[in-house]
Amino acid sequence: MELKRKAGHEASPEIRREGEIEYLVFPLLEAGGAARHLVSTRLGGVSRGMFASMNYSYMRGDDPAAVDENYRRTARLFGRTPDAFVCSDQTHTVNVRAVTEADAGKGVVRPKDYTDVDGLVTDVPGLILSTLYADCVPLLFVDPVKRVIGCSHSGWRGTAAQMGRVTVEKMRDVYGCDPSDILAAVGPSICGDCYEVGKEVADTFAALFSRPPYSGVRLEELLREERGGKFRLDLWRANAEILLAAGIRREHLAVTDLCTCCNPEYLFSHRASRGRRGNFGAFIMLNEV
Ligand SMILES: [Zn+2]
């Protein structure tokens, strides 16, 4: 498939294939071999129609048996079975759950017994942390020193509430991670040219990014005013600035060059499909020592 990639991005994701399945990986996060991760594409699953073909949502009307099979195929990429998944319960909060063995399989092979969880962190090897997307921003984290991983869902609300910083702080508070050791990635999501927002959202970001620790950020680089009271918001840049301010080193940060809305045949995009779509996933697992 011919992909549109945005220029000027370093450490962007790489495409990998296994059989029919095509997925994205940030090589930067693989340093030290502490963890494995992937961001799925639409290719290689069994769902049909607007869910074609690798959809992970049970909530949007897809055949549950097809979703089960998509999870099975994805687990296999990690050398695991679906009882290794631990799923978020995404409602645009900045609640981050410290996941343990007791959570294994929740959201795929057994029901979740928690709600309003937009971020997951763990130090338990073999669990596959699982978060879902269709334009919102996936954030992925690996601390190869303390051996801790995380993934967080950061849409505009999560970004405005600094989900990246909250996740880094959770890793520090629960597991003693030093932010300067953490490798992080801003994953495939809607780009700054595609993401139109209204004045209220624009005002929220203007307020956030004009006070410390963001006073040094040039607002016009992440927010562009257009005619008719509309704005274009760059969530990639906003999330990157939040992660840097949280103590992530610039050389430890990768930012996607793939936009969902520019590539809706490849990655589910809510905006491009006007809501007729499934969800792709960002997954991460700590390896056994
Ligand atoms: Zn785009």
mmCIF file of C-alpha atoms and ligand atoms in Angstrom:
data_model
loop_
_atom_site.group_PDB
_atom_site.id
_atom_site.type_symbol
_atom_site.label_atom_id
_atom_site.label_comp_id
_atom_site.label_asym_id
_atom_site.label_seq_id
_atom_site.Cartn_x
_atom_site.Cartn_y
_atom_site.Cartn_z
ATOM 1 C CA MET A 1 0.000 0.000 0.000
ATOM 2 C CA GLU A 2 1.262 3.477 -0.912
ATOM 3 C CA LEU A 3 1.614 5.383 2.373
ATOM 4 C CA LYS A 4 1.713 9.123 2.946
ATOM 5 C CA ARG A 5 4.427 9.952 5.453
ATOM 6 C CA LYS A 6 5.016 13.414 6.918
ATOM 7 C CA ALA A 7 8.421 14.927 6.302
ATOM 8 C CA GLY A 8 10.832 16.062 8.989
ATOM 9 C CA HIS A 9 10.395 13.215 11.455
ATOM 10 C CA GLU A 10 13.232 11.200 12.853
ATOM 11 C CA ALA A 11 12.936 7.819 14.554
ATOM 12 C CA SER A 12 9.630 7.179 12.803
ATOM 13 C CA PRO A 13 7.971 3.754 12.849
ATOM 14 C CA GLU A 14 9.114 0.898 10.676
ATOM 15 C CA ILE A 15 6.802 -1.536 8.858
ATOM 16 C CA ARG A 16 7.130 -5.245 9.648
ATOM 17 C CA ARG A 17 5.264 -8.185 8.167
ATOM 18 C CA GLU A 18 4.465 -11.668 9.372
ATOM 19 C CA GLY A 19 2.334 -13.605 6.893
ATOM 20 C CA GLU A 20 -0.603 -11.326 5.995
ATOM 21 C CA ILE A 21 -0.170 -9.218 9.099
ATOM 22 C CA GLU A 22 1.507 -5.853 8.717
ATOM 23 C CA TYR A 23 2.371 -3.814 11.807
ATOM 24 C CA LEU A 24 4.450 -0.852 12.915
ATOM 25 C CA VAL A 25 7.366 -0.789 15.334
ATOM 26 C CA PHE A 26 9.516 2.019 16.732
ATOM 27 C CA PRO A 27 13.104 0.681 16.632
ATOM 28 C CA LEU A 28 14.068 3.214 19.325
ATOM 29 C CA LEU A 29 11.847 1.439 21.874
ATOM 30 C CA GLU A 30 13.569 -1.887 21.193
ATOM 31 C CA ALA A 31 16.922 -0.690 22.564
ATOM 32 C CA GLY A 32 18.266 -3.143 25.117
ATOM 33 C CA GLY A 33 15.650 -5.759 24.193
ATOM 34 C CA ALA A 34 13.649 -5.143 27.396
ATOM 35 C CA ALA A 35 10.274 -5.049 25.687
ATOM 36 C CA ARG A 36 8.375 -5.855 22.529
ATOM 37 C CA HIS A 37 5.660 -3.621 21.124
ATOM 38 C CA LEU A 38 3.620 -3.054 18.003
ATOM 39 C CA VAL A 39 1.052 -0.728 16.560
ATOM 40 C CA SER A 40 -1.339 -2.654 14.337
ATOM 41 C CA THR A 41 -2.464 -1.638 10.856
ATOM 42 C CA ARG A 42 -5.737 -2.690 9.178
ATOM 43 C CA LEU A 43 -3.933 -5.532 7.373
ATOM 44 C CA GLY A 44 -3.901 -9.185 8.398
ATOM 45 C CA GLY A 45 -7.101 -9.646 10.430
ATOM 46 C CA VAL A 46 -10.406 -11.390 9.667
ATOM 47 C CA SER A 47 -12.984 -8.625 10.265
ATOM 48 C CA ARG A 48 -15.054 -7.452 7.290
ATOM 49 C CA GLY A 49 -16.634 -4.339 5.845
ATOM 50 C CA MET A 50 -15.848 -1.141 7.714
ATOM 51 C CA PHE A 51 -13.996 -3.239 10.323
ATOM 52 C CA ALA A 52 -11.657 -4.778 7.736
ATOM 53 C CA SER A 53 -9.652 -6.351 8.714
ATOM 54 C CA MET A 54 -7.729 -6.041 12.009
ATOM 55 C CA ASN A 55 -10.294 -4.537 14.401
ATOM 56 C CA TYR A 56 -9.913 -4.965 18.167
ATOM 57 C CA SER A 57 -13.119 -3.322 19.391
ATOM 58 C CA TYR A 58 -15.934 -5.506 20.699
ATOM 59 C CA MET A 59 -18.035 -2.367 21.193
ATOM 60 C CA ARG A 60 -18.690 -1.121 17.640
ATOM 61 C CA GLY A 61 -20.793 -3.908 16.131
ATOM 62 C CA ASP A 62 -18.137 -6.215 14.716
ATOM 63 C CA ASP A 63 -18.580 -10.007 14.955
ATOM 64 C CA PRO A 64 -17.022 -10.950 18.330
ATOM 65 C CA ALA A 65 -15.635 -14.180 16.870
ATOM 66 C CA ALA A 66 -13.689 -12.112 14.325
ATOM 67 C CA VAL A 67 -12.355 -9.824 17.055
ATOM 68 C CA ASP A 68 -11.338 -12.876 19.105
ATOM 69 C CA GLU A 69 -9.385 -14.191 16.124
ATOM 70 C CA ASN A 70 -7.693 -10.793 15.629
ATOM 71 C CA TYR A 71 -6.524 -10.867 19.251
ATOM 72 C CA ARG A 72 -5.330 -14.474 18.802
ATOM 73 C CA ARG A 73 -3.251 -13.514 15.772
ATOM 74 C CA THR A 74 -1.797 -10.537 17.605
ATOM 75 C CA ALA A 75 -0.968 -12.593 20.711
ATOM 76 C CA ARG A 76 0.907 -14.991 18.443
ATOM 77 C CA LEU A 77 3.154 -12.139 17.253
ATOM 78 C CA PHE A 78 4.228 -11.815 20.899
ATOM 79 C CA GLY A 79 4.608 -15.588 21.329
ATOM 80 C CA ARG A 80 1.623 -15.521 23.703
ATOM 81 C CA THR A 81 -2.083 -16.463 23.907
ATOM 82 C CA PRO A 82 -5.036 -14.056 24.404
ATOM 83 C CA ASP A 83 -5.032 -14.533 28.189
ATOM 84 C CA ALA A 84 -1.897 -12.353 28.198
ATOM 85 C CA PHE A 85 -3.785 -9.193 27.139
ATOM 86 C CA VAL A 86 -4.722 -6.526 29.664
ATOM 87 C CA CYS A 87 -7.017 -3.889 28.144
ATOM 88 C CA SER A 88 -7.662 -0.265 28.933
ATOM 89 C CA ASP A 89 -11.173 1.118 29.476
ATOM 90 C CA GLN A 90 -10.824 4.350 27.529
ATOM 91 C CA THR A 91 -13.015 7.311 28.449
ATOM 92 C CA HIS A 92 -10.596 10.242 27.884
ATOM 93 C CA THR A 93 -9.389 10.333 31.480
ATOM 94 C CA VAL A 94 -5.771 10.457 32.651
ATOM 95 C CA ASN A 95 -6.241 7.496 34.991
ATOM 96 C CA VAL A 96 -3.281 5.123 34.747
ATOM 97 C CA ARG A 97 -3.526 1.599 36.169
ATOM 98 C CA ALA A 98 -0.534 -0.267 37.588
ATOM 99 C CA VAL A 99 -1.241 -3.699 36.113
ATOM 100 C CA THR A 100 -0.419 -6.984 37.922
ATOM 101 C CA GLU A 101 -0.695 -10.713 37.120
ATOM 102 C CA ALA A 102 -4.238 -10.592 38.554
ATOM 103 C CA ASP A 103 -5.292 -8.503 35.514
ATOM 104 C CA ALA A 104 -4.183 -11.068 32.914
ATOM 105 C CA GLY A 105 -6.742 -11.543 30.145
ATOM 106 C CA LYS A 106 -9.027 -8.709 31.233
ATOM 107 C CA GLY A 107 -10.924 -7.198 28.314
ATOM 108 C CA VAL A 108 -10.361 -10.191 26.012
ATOM 109 C CA VAL A 109 -10.843 -13.556 27.741
ATOM 110 C CA ARG A 110 -12.492 -12.219 30.913
ATOM 111 C CA PRO A 111 -14.405 -9.053 31.770
ATOM 112 C CA LYS A 112 -12.666 -5.972 33.057
ATOM 113 C CA ASP A 113 -13.410 -5.211 36.712
ATOM 114 C CA TYR A 114 -12.303 -1.583 36.367
ATOM 115 C CA THR A 115 -13.537 1.424 34.412
ATOM 116 C CA ASP A 116 -12.112 4.736 33.191
ATOM 117 C CA VAL A 117 -8.546 3.563 32.626
ATOM 118 C CA ASP A 118 -6.759 5.330 29.760
ATOM 119 C CA GLY A 119 -3.227 4.309 30.652
ATOM 120 C CA LEU A 120 -1.562 1.053 31.678
ATOM 121 C CA VAL A 121 1.859 0.478 33.265
ATOM 122 C CA THR A 122 3.482 -2.692 34.566
ATOM 123 C CA ASP A 123 6.687 -4.372 35.660
ATOM 124 C CA VAL A 124 5.276 -7.868 35.057
ATOM 125 C CA PRO A 125 6.844 -9.709 32.100
ATOM 126 C CA GLY A 126 4.570 -11.498 29.631
ATOM 127 C CA LEU A 127 1.469 -9.303 29.978
ATOM 128 C CA ILE A 128 0.469 -7.487 26.771
ATOM 129 C CA LEU A 129 -0.780 -4.000 27.631
ATOM 130 C CA SER A 130 -3.467 -3.100 25.103
ATOM 131 C CA THR A 131 -4.939 0.279 24.100
ATOM 132 C CA LEU A 132 -7.202 1.195 21.145
ATOM 133 C CA TYR A 133 -7.231 4.036 18.601
ATOM 134 C CA ALA A 134 -8.780 5.647 15.558
ATOM 135 C CA ASP A 135 -7.103 9.136 15.412
ATOM 136 C CA CYS A 136 -6.239 9.660 19.113
ATOM 137 C CA VAL A 137 -2.582 9.493 20.089
ATOM 138 C CA PRO A 138 -0.962 6.311 21.431
ATOM 139 C CA LEU A 139 1.932 6.907 23.830
ATOM 140 C CA LEU A 140 4.343 4.016 24.430
ATOM 141 C CA PHE A 141 6.949 3.788 27.201
ATOM 142 C CA VAL A 142 9.883 1.493 28.038
ATOM 143 C CA ASP A 143 12.236 1.878 30.988
ATOM 144 C CA PRO A 144 14.973 -0.662 30.188
ATOM 145 C CA VAL A 145 16.768 0.117 33.489
ATOM 146 C CA LYS A 146 13.935 -0.534 35.967
ATOM 147 C CA ARG A 147 12.234 -2.851 33.435
ATOM 148 C CA VAL A 148 8.872 -1.110 33.375
ATOM 149 C CA ILE A 149 6.559 -0.476 30.404
ATOM 150 C CA GLY A 150 3.484 1.592 29.711
ATOM 151 C CA CYS A 151 0.990 2.686 27.098
ATOM 152 C CA SER A 152 -1.482 5.532 27.272
ATOM 153 C CA HIS A 153 -4.345 6.877 25.204
ATOM 154 C CA SER A 154 -3.988 10.609 24.632
ATOM 155 C CA GLY A 155 -6.682 12.292 22.552
ATOM 156 C CA TRP A 156 -7.163 16.026 22.767
ATOM 157 C CA ARG A 157 -8.652 15.750 26.240
ATOM 158 C CA GLY A 158 -5.881 13.458 27.442
ATOM 159 C CA THR A 159 -3.266 15.701 25.867
ATOM 160 C CA ALA A 160 -4.780 18.812 27.480
ATOM 161 C CA ALA A 161 -4.625 16.966 30.820
ATOM 162 C CA GLN A 162 -0.980 15.994 30.042
ATOM 163 C CA MET A 163 -1.443 12.226 29.898
ATOM 164 C CA GLY A 164 2.231 11.800 28.926
ATOM 165 C CA ARG A 165 3.408 13.525 32.097
ATOM 166 C CA VAL A 166 0.895 11.653 34.259
ATOM 167 C CA THR A 167 2.116 8.305 32.880
ATOM 168 C CA VAL A 168 5.787 9.158 33.460
ATOM 169 C CA GLU A 169 4.949 10.250 37.018
ATOM 170 C CA LYS A 170 3.078 6.990 37.625
ATOM 171 C CA MET A 171 6.130 5.004 36.446
ATOM 172 C CA ARG A 172 8.305 7.074 38.789
ATOM 173 C CA ASP A 173 6.001 6.865 41.819
ATOM 174 C CA VAL A 174 5.066 3.177 41.587
ATOM 175 C CA TYR A 175 8.283 1.643 40.250
ATOM 176 C CA GLY A 176 10.970 4.219 40.965
ATOM 177 C CA CYS A 177 11.683 4.957 37.289
ATOM 178 C CA ASP A 178 13.989 7.855 36.442
ATOM 179 C CA PRO A 179 12.373 9.779 33.543
ATOM 180 C CA SER A 180 15.785 10.253 31.947
ATOM 181 C CA ASP A 181 15.978 6.452 31.454
ATOM 182 C CA ILE A 182 12.551 6.130 29.818
ATOM 183 C CA LEU A 183 12.229 5.595 26.052
ATOM 184 C CA ALA A 184 8.973 6.962 24.661
ATOM 185 C CA ALA A 185 7.067 7.121 21.382
ATOM 186 C CA VAL A 186 4.210 9.245 20.096
ATOM 187 C CA GLY A 187 2.366 6.745 17.907
ATOM 188 C CA PRO A 188 0.352 6.901 14.662
ATOM 189 C CA SER A 189 -2.626 9.258 15.003
ATOM 190 C CA ILE A 190 -4.160 12.302 13.327
ATOM 191 C CA CYS A 191 -1.629 14.878 12.090
ATOM 192 C CA GLY A 192 -1.556 18.635 12.543
ATOM 193 C CA ASP A 193 -2.739 19.262 8.967
ATOM 194 C CA CYS A 194 -5.793 17.002 9.313
ATOM 195 C CA TYR A 195 -6.903 17.831 12.851
ATOM 196 C CA GLU A 196 -9.370 20.697 12.802
ATOM 197 C CA VAL A 197 -10.626 21.944 16.155
ATOM 198 C CA GLY A 198 -12.909 24.733 17.351
ATOM 199 C CA LYS A 199 -12.101 27.761 19.437
ATOM 200 C CA GLU A 200 -12.729 26.124 22.820
ATOM 201 C CA VAL A 201 -10.183 23.374 22.224
ATOM 202 C CA ALA A 202 -7.754 25.898 20.744
ATOM 203 C CA ASP A 203 -8.137 28.146 23.799
ATOM 204 C CA THR A 204 -7.465 25.206 26.127
ATOM 205 C CA PHE A 205 -4.174 24.456 24.364
ATOM 206 C CA ALA A 206 -3.206 28.105 24.101
ATOM 207 C CA ALA A 207 -3.647 28.433 27.874
ATOM 208 C CA LEU A 208 -1.699 25.254 28.664
ATOM 209 C CA PHE A 209 1.210 26.062 26.371
ATOM 210 C CA SER A 210 1.651 29.653 27.475
ATOM 211 C CA ARG A 211 2.508 28.795 31.081
ATOM 212 C CA PRO A 212 5.377 26.860 32.690
ATOM 213 C CA PRO A 213 6.843 24.425 31.926
ATOM 214 C CA TYR A 214 5.747 25.150 28.355
ATOM 215 C CA SER A 215 6.433 28.887 28.126
ATOM 216 C CA GLY A 216 9.358 28.165 25.771
ATOM 217 C CA VAL A 217 7.149 26.391 23.215
ATOM 218 C CA ARG A 218 6.155 28.514 20.226
ATOM 219 C CA LEU A 219 2.401 28.266 20.208
ATOM 220 C CA GLU A 220 2.135 28.885 16.460
ATOM 221 C CA GLU A 221 4.079 25.648 15.886
ATOM 222 C CA LEU A 222 1.308 23.533 17.369
ATOM 223 C CA LEU A 223 -1.779 25.635 16.801
ATOM 224 C CA ARG A 224 -2.634 27.323 13.496
ATOM 225 C CA GLU A 225 -5.595 29.642 13.139
ATOM 226 C CA GLU A 226 -7.619 29.392 9.963
ATOM 227 C CA ARG A 227 -10.540 31.315 8.552
ATOM 228 C CA GLY A 228 -13.985 30.942 10.121
ATOM 229 C CA GLY A 229 -12.897 30.517 13.734
ATOM 230 C CA LYS A 230 -11.299 27.125 13.033
ATOM 231 C CA PHE A 231 -7.854 25.946 14.095
ATOM 232 C CA ARG A 232 -5.438 23.143 13.218
ATOM 233 C CA LEU A 233 -3.944 21.427 16.253
ATOM 234 C CA ASP A 234 -0.733 19.358 16.166
ATOM 235 C CA LEU A 235 -1.243 16.684 18.816
ATOM 236 C CA TRP A 236 2.081 15.024 17.914
ATOM 237 C CA ARG A 237 4.016 18.140 18.789
ATOM 238 C CA ALA A 238 1.904 18.813 21.885
ATOM 239 C CA ASN A 239 2.499 15.296 23.227
ATOM 240 C CA ALA A 240 6.205 15.481 22.407
ATOM 241 C CA GLU A 241 6.545 18.758 24.342
ATOM 242 C CA ILE A 242 4.684 17.271 27.314
ATOM 243 C CA LEU A 243 6.983 14.228 27.371
ATOM 244 C CA LEU A 244 10.116 16.384 27.120
ATOM 245 C CA ALA A 245 8.885 18.582 29.980
ATOM 246 C CA ALA A 246 8.251 15.408 32.011
ATOM 247 C CA GLY A 247 11.956 14.586 31.780
ATOM 248 C CA ILE A 248 12.131 12.324 28.717
ATOM 249 C CA ARG A 249 15.384 13.005 26.867
ATOM 250 C CA ARG A 250 15.045 14.198 23.282
ATOM 251 C CA GLU A 251 17.201 11.300 22.041
ATOM 252 C CA HIS A 252 14.855 8.890 23.849
ATOM 253 C CA LEU A 253 11.764 10.188 22.055
ATOM 254 C CA ALA A 254 10.327 8.946 18.747
ATOM 255 C CA VAL A 255 7.438 10.654 16.973
ATOM 256 C CA THR A 256 5.283 9.073 14.269
ATOM 257 C CA ASP A 257 5.352 10.310 10.676
ATOM 258 C CA LEU A 258 2.198 8.323 9.824
ATOM 259 C CA CYS A 259 -1.187 10.006 10.142
ATOM 260 C CA THR A 260 -4.371 7.948 10.473
ATOM 261 C CA CYS A 261 -6.504 10.477 8.587
ATOM 262 C CA CYS A 262 -3.955 10.735 5.711
ATOM 263 C CA ASN A 263 -3.882 6.892 5.462
ATOM 264 C CA PRO A 264 -7.401 5.660 6.322
ATOM 265 C CA GLU A 265 -7.091 2.443 4.300
ATOM 266 C CA TYR A 266 -4.050 1.511 6.378
ATOM 267 C CA LEU A 267 -5.010 2.774 9.861
ATOM 268 C CA PHE A 268 -8.542 3.278 11.215
ATOM 269 C CA SER A 269 -9.436 6.974 11.221
ATOM 270 C CA HIS A 270 -12.553 8.286 12.929
ATOM 271 C CA ARG A 271 -12.466 11.570 11.026
ATOM 272 C CA ALA A 272 -11.706 10.139 7.577
ATOM 273 C CA SER A 273 -14.431 7.480 7.910
ATOM 274 C CA ARG A 274 -16.959 9.777 9.641
ATOM 275 C CA GLY A 275 -17.177 7.245 12.438
ATOM 276 C CA ARG A 276 -17.635 4.113 10.301
ATOM 277 C CA ARG A 277 -14.585 2.236 11.472
ATOM 278 C CA GLY A 278 -12.998 -0.235 13.864
ATOM 279 C CA ASN A 279 -10.057 0.334 16.206
ATOM 280 C CA PHE A 280 -6.405 -0.426 15.786
ATOM 281 C CA GLY A 281 -4.238 -1.173 18.778
ATOM 282 C CA ALA A 282 -0.977 -0.234 20.417
ATOM 283 C CA PHE A 283 0.444 -3.169 22.368
ATOM 284 C CA ILE A 284 3.508 -3.563 24.554
ATOM 285 C CA MET A 285 4.945 -6.460 26.559
ATOM 286 C CA LEU A 286 7.931 -6.723 28.883
ATOM 287 C CA ASN A 287 10.186 -9.638 27.936
ATOM 288 C CA GLU A 288 11.273 -12.253 30.446
ATOM 289 C CA VAL A 289 14.839 -11.683 31.613
HETATM 290 ZN ZN ZN B 1 -3.014 13.791 8.196
#
